[in-house]
XYZ file of C-alpha atoms in Angstrom:
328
model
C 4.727 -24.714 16.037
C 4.589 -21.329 18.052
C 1.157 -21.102 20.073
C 1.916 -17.432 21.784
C -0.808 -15.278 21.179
C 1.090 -12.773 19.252
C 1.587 -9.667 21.281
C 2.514 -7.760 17.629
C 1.831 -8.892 13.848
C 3.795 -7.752 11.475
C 2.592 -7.025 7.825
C 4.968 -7.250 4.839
C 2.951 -6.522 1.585
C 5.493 -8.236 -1.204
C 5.385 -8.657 -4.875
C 8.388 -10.245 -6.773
C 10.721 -9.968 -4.330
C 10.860 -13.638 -2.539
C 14.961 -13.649 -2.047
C 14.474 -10.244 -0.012
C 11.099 -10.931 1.599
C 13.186 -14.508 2.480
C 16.065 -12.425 4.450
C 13.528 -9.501 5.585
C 12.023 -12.783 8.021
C 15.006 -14.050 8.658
C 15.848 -11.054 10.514
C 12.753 -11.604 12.654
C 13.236 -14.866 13.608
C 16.584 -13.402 15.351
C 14.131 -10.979 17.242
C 14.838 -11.010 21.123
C 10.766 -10.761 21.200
C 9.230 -13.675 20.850
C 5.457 -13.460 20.741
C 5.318 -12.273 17.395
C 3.143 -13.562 14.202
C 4.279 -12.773 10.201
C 1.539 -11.924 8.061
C 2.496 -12.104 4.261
C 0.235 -10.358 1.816
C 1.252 -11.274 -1.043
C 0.398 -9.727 -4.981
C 1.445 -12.179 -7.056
C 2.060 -16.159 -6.681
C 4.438 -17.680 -4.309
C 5.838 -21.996 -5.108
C 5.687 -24.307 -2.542
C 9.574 -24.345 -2.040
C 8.894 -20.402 -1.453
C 6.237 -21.038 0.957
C 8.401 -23.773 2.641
C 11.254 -21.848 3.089
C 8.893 -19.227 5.048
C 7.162 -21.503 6.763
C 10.792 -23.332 8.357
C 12.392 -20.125 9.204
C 9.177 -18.717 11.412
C 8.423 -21.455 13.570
C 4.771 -21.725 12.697
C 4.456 -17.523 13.181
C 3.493 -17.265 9.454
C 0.270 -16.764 7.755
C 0.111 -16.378 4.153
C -2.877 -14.534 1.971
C -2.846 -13.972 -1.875
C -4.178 -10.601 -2.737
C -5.658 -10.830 -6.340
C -5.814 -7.073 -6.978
C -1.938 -5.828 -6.482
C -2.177 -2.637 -3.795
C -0.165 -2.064 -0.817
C -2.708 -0.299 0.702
C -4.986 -2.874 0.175
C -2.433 -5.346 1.258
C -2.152 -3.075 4.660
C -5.838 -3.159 5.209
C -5.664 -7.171 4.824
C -2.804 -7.006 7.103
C -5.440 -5.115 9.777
C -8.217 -7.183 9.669
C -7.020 -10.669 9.906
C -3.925 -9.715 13.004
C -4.215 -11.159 15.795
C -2.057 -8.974 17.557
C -3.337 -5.846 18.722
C -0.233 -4.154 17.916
C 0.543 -3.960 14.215
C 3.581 -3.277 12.767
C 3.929 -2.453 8.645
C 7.063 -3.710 7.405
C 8.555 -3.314 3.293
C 9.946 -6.546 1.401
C 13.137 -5.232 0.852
C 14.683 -3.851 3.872
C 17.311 -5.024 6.782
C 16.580 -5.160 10.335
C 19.413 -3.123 12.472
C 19.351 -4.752 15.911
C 17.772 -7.923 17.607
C 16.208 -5.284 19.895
C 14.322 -3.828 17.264
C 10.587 -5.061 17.534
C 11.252 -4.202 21.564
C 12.030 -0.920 20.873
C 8.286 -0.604 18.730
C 6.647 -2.383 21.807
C 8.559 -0.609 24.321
C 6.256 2.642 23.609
C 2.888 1.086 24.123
C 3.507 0.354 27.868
C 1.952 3.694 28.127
C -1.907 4.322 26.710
C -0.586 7.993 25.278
C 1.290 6.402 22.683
C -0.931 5.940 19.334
C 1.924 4.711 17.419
C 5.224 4.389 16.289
C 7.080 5.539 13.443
C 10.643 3.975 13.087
C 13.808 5.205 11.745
C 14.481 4.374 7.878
C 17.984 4.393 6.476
C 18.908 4.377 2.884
C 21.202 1.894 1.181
C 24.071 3.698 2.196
C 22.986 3.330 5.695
C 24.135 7.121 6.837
C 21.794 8.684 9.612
C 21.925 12.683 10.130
C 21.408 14.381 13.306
C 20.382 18.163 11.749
C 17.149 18.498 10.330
C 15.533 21.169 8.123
C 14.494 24.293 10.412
C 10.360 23.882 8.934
C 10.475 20.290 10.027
C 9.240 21.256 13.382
C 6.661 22.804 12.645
C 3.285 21.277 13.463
C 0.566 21.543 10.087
C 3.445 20.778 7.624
C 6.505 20.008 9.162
C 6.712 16.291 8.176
C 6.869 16.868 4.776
C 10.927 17.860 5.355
C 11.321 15.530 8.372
C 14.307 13.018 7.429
C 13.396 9.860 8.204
C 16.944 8.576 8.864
C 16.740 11.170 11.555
C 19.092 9.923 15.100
C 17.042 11.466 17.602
C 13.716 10.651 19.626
C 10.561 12.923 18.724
C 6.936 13.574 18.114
C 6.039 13.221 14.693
C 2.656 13.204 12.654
C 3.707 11.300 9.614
C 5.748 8.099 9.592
C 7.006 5.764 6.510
C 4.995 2.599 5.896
C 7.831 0.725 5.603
C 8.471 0.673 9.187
C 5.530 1.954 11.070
C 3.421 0.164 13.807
C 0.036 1.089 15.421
C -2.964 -0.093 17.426
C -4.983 -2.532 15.457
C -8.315 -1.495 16.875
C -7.721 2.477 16.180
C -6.160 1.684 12.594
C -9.450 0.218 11.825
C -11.771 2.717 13.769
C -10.225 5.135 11.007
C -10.666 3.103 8.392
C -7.715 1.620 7.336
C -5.571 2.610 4.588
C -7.285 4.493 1.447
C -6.975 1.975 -1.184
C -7.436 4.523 -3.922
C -4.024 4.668 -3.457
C -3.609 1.778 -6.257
C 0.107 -0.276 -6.364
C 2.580 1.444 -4.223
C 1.350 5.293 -4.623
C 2.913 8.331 -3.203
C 1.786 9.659 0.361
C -0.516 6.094 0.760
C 1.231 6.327 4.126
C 1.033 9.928 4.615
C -3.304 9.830 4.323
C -3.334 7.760 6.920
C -0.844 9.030 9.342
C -2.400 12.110 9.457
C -6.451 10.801 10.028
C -4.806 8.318 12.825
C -3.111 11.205 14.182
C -5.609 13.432 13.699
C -8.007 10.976 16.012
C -5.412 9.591 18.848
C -2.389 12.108 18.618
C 1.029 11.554 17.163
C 3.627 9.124 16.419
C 7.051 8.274 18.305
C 9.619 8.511 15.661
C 11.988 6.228 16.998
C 15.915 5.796 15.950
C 16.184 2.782 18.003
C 13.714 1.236 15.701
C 15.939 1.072 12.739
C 15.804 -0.157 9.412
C 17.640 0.036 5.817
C 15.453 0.350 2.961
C 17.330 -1.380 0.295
C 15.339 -0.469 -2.627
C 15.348 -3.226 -4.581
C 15.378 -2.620 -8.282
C 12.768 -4.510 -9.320
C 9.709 -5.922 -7.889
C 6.919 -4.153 -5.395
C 5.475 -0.581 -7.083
C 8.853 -0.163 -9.474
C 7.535 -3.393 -11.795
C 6.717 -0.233 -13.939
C 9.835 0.891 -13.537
C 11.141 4.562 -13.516
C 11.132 5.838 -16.916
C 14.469 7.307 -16.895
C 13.530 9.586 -14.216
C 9.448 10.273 -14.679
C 7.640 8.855 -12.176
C 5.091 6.215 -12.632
C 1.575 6.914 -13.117
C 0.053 5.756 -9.870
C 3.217 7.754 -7.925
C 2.255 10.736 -9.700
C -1.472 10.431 -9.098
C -1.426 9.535 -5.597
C 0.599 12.419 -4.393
C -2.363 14.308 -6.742
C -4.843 12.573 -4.376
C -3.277 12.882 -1.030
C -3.329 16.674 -2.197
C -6.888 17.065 -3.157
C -8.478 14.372 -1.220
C -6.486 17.014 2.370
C -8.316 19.752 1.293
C -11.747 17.937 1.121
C -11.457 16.514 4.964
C -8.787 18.773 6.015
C -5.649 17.234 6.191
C -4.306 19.724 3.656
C -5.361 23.295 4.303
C -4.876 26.303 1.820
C -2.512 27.635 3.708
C -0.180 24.589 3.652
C -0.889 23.982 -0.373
C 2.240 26.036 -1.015
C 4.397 23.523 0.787
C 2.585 20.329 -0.898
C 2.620 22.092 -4.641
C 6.255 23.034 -3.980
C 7.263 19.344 -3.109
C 5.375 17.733 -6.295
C 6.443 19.673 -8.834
C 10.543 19.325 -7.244
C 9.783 15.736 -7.627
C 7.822 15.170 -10.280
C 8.641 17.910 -12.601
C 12.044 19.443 -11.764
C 13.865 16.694 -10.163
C 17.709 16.446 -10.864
C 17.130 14.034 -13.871
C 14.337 15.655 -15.132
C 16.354 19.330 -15.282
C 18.806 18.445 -17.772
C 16.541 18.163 -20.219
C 13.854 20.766 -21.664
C 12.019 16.953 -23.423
C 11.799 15.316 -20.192
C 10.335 18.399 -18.278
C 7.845 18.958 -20.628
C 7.241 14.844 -20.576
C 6.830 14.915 -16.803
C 4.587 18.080 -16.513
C 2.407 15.907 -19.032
C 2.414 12.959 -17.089
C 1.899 15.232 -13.619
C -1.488 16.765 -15.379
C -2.854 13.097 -16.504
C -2.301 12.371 -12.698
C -3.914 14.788 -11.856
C -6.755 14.200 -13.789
C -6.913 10.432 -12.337
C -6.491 11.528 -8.843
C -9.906 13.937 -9.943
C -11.990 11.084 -10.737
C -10.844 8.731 -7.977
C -12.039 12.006 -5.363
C -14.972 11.657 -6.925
C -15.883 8.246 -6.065
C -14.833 8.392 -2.740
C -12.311 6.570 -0.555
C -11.696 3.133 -0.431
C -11.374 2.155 3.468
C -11.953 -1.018 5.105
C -15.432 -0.974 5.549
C -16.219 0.702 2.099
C -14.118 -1.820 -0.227
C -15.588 -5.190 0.012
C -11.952 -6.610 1.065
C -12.757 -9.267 2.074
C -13.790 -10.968 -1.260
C -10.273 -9.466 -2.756
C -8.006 -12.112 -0.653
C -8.026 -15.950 0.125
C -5.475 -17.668 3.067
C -2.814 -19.421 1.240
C -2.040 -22.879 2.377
C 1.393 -23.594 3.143
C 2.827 -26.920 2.329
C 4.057 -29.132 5.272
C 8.232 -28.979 5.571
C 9.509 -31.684 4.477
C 12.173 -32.517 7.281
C 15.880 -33.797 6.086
C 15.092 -33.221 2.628
């Protein structure tokens, strides 16, 4: 059994997706790092053979807790509180790891007290990075709402993707955490608290060294809803409502950048390239869009739900993992 203190702890929310969340740790325990610990959060139940299998591939680096109300933020904010390394890393079920140097190139940028955090490079399943970016992505107030994330070069960032984003465990709390209003796997859960961390301890390294492929499982995680042929699920639809309204109450969203926000939601809730080919599924999504935006109303109204407003605590128990049974 492993008896490093961890020097990072990586997070991987999962739901449904044990064959992927099986290979995601895999690729960890091939890590040229070794003082790491694995901190599963998981949403839904997980067999002993399950747990086993974890358990014999990490060396005695995992730690397993059941989360009884399914949230990725939530599941984030679980993540925070029980690390024991002060460098956190948020990881998704499904993706690849690129390199054996790839938690080194996170922990690399925290030699030097400047650095906040760390967003890494995510590829899609087709594993392409570009090197031109759009010309507003530079631009400081808005400019990470067109910043490709499968971008190949170094840079200062204020917005990274949760699936592949590490901080500091003691400012991640300071700010709170992770606004679980943000219920399941809601749009721009990542993007609230990027820009309140930044806002507090400056911005993120985005980092191509730190690579990984997002393979976008079909099932499982915040798509259990599924797509609808194109229309977004209710929770995506009213968390990018929140994100918007909740920025203008505190600031992270001014007036002046609401044209940029608006124009992003309604391309992908409204008018994306399914959506446009028919008149009935336009009209559908604009419906669904305005009962998001009614739910994303009355969640502002009751305020955020950080980690010392939710009560987390009494939402999670430790999961005991089952001995490996050796030779069987």
């Amino acid at each position: 059994m492993s008896c490093e203190m961890p020097v990072i702890s990586i997070v991987i929310p999962t739901l449904g997706r044990i064959s992927f969340l099986l290979d995601a740790v895999e690729a960890l325990c091939k890590q040229n790092v070794r003082a790491w610990e694995c901190l599963v959060i998981t949403q839904s139940d997980l067999d002993n053979s399950a747990l086993r299998a974890l358990a014999q591939k990490t060396h005695g680096r995992l730690r397993v807790f059941r989360l009884n109300e399914p949230n990725a933020s939530l599941a984030r904010n679980v993540g925070l509180l029980t690390a024991r390394g002060e460098i956190v890393l948020f990881l998704d079920d499904d993706i690849e790891i690129c390199s054996e140097d790839f938690l080194q190139a996170h922990l690399d940028h925290y030699r030097s007290e400047r650095v906040a955090g760390v967003a890494g490079q995510i590829l899609g399943p087709d594993r392409t990075a570009v090197s031109m970016r759009h010309r507003w992505s530079a631009k400081f107030r808005n400019g990470w709402l067109y910043f490709p994330m499968c971008f190949d070069t170094q840079c200062s960032i204020r917005s990274g993707g949760s699936g592949n984003l590490s901080v500091r465990r003691s400012l991640a709390i300071e700010v709170g955490g992770m606004d679980a209003n943000y219920i399941k796997g809601a749009h721009r859960e990542e993007s609230d608290f990027c820009l309140r961390y930044v806002a507090q301890f400056g911005p993120l390294v985005f980092d191509p060294k730190a690579s990984i492929v997002h393979l976008m499982a079909p099932s499982g995680g915040c798509r259990v809803d599924g797509m609808n042929q194109g229309i977004h699920p209710i929770h995506h639809v009213a968390g990018e409502w929140y994100f918007i309204l909740k920025g203008l109450q505190i600031g992270t969203v001014t007036f002046w950048d609401l044209r940029h926000h608006l124009l992003c939601l309604v391309r992908r809730q409204i008018f994306s390239p399914s959506n446009r080919r028919s008149v009935r599924k336009v009209l559908k999504a604009t419906s669904v869009s305005f009962q998001g935006l009614r739910r994303a109303y009355l969640q502002l109204r009751r305020g955020p739900r950080y980690i010392d407003m939710d009560g987390v605590g009494s939402l999670y128990q430790p999961v005991e993992i089952p001995p490996v049974q050796h030779g069987a």
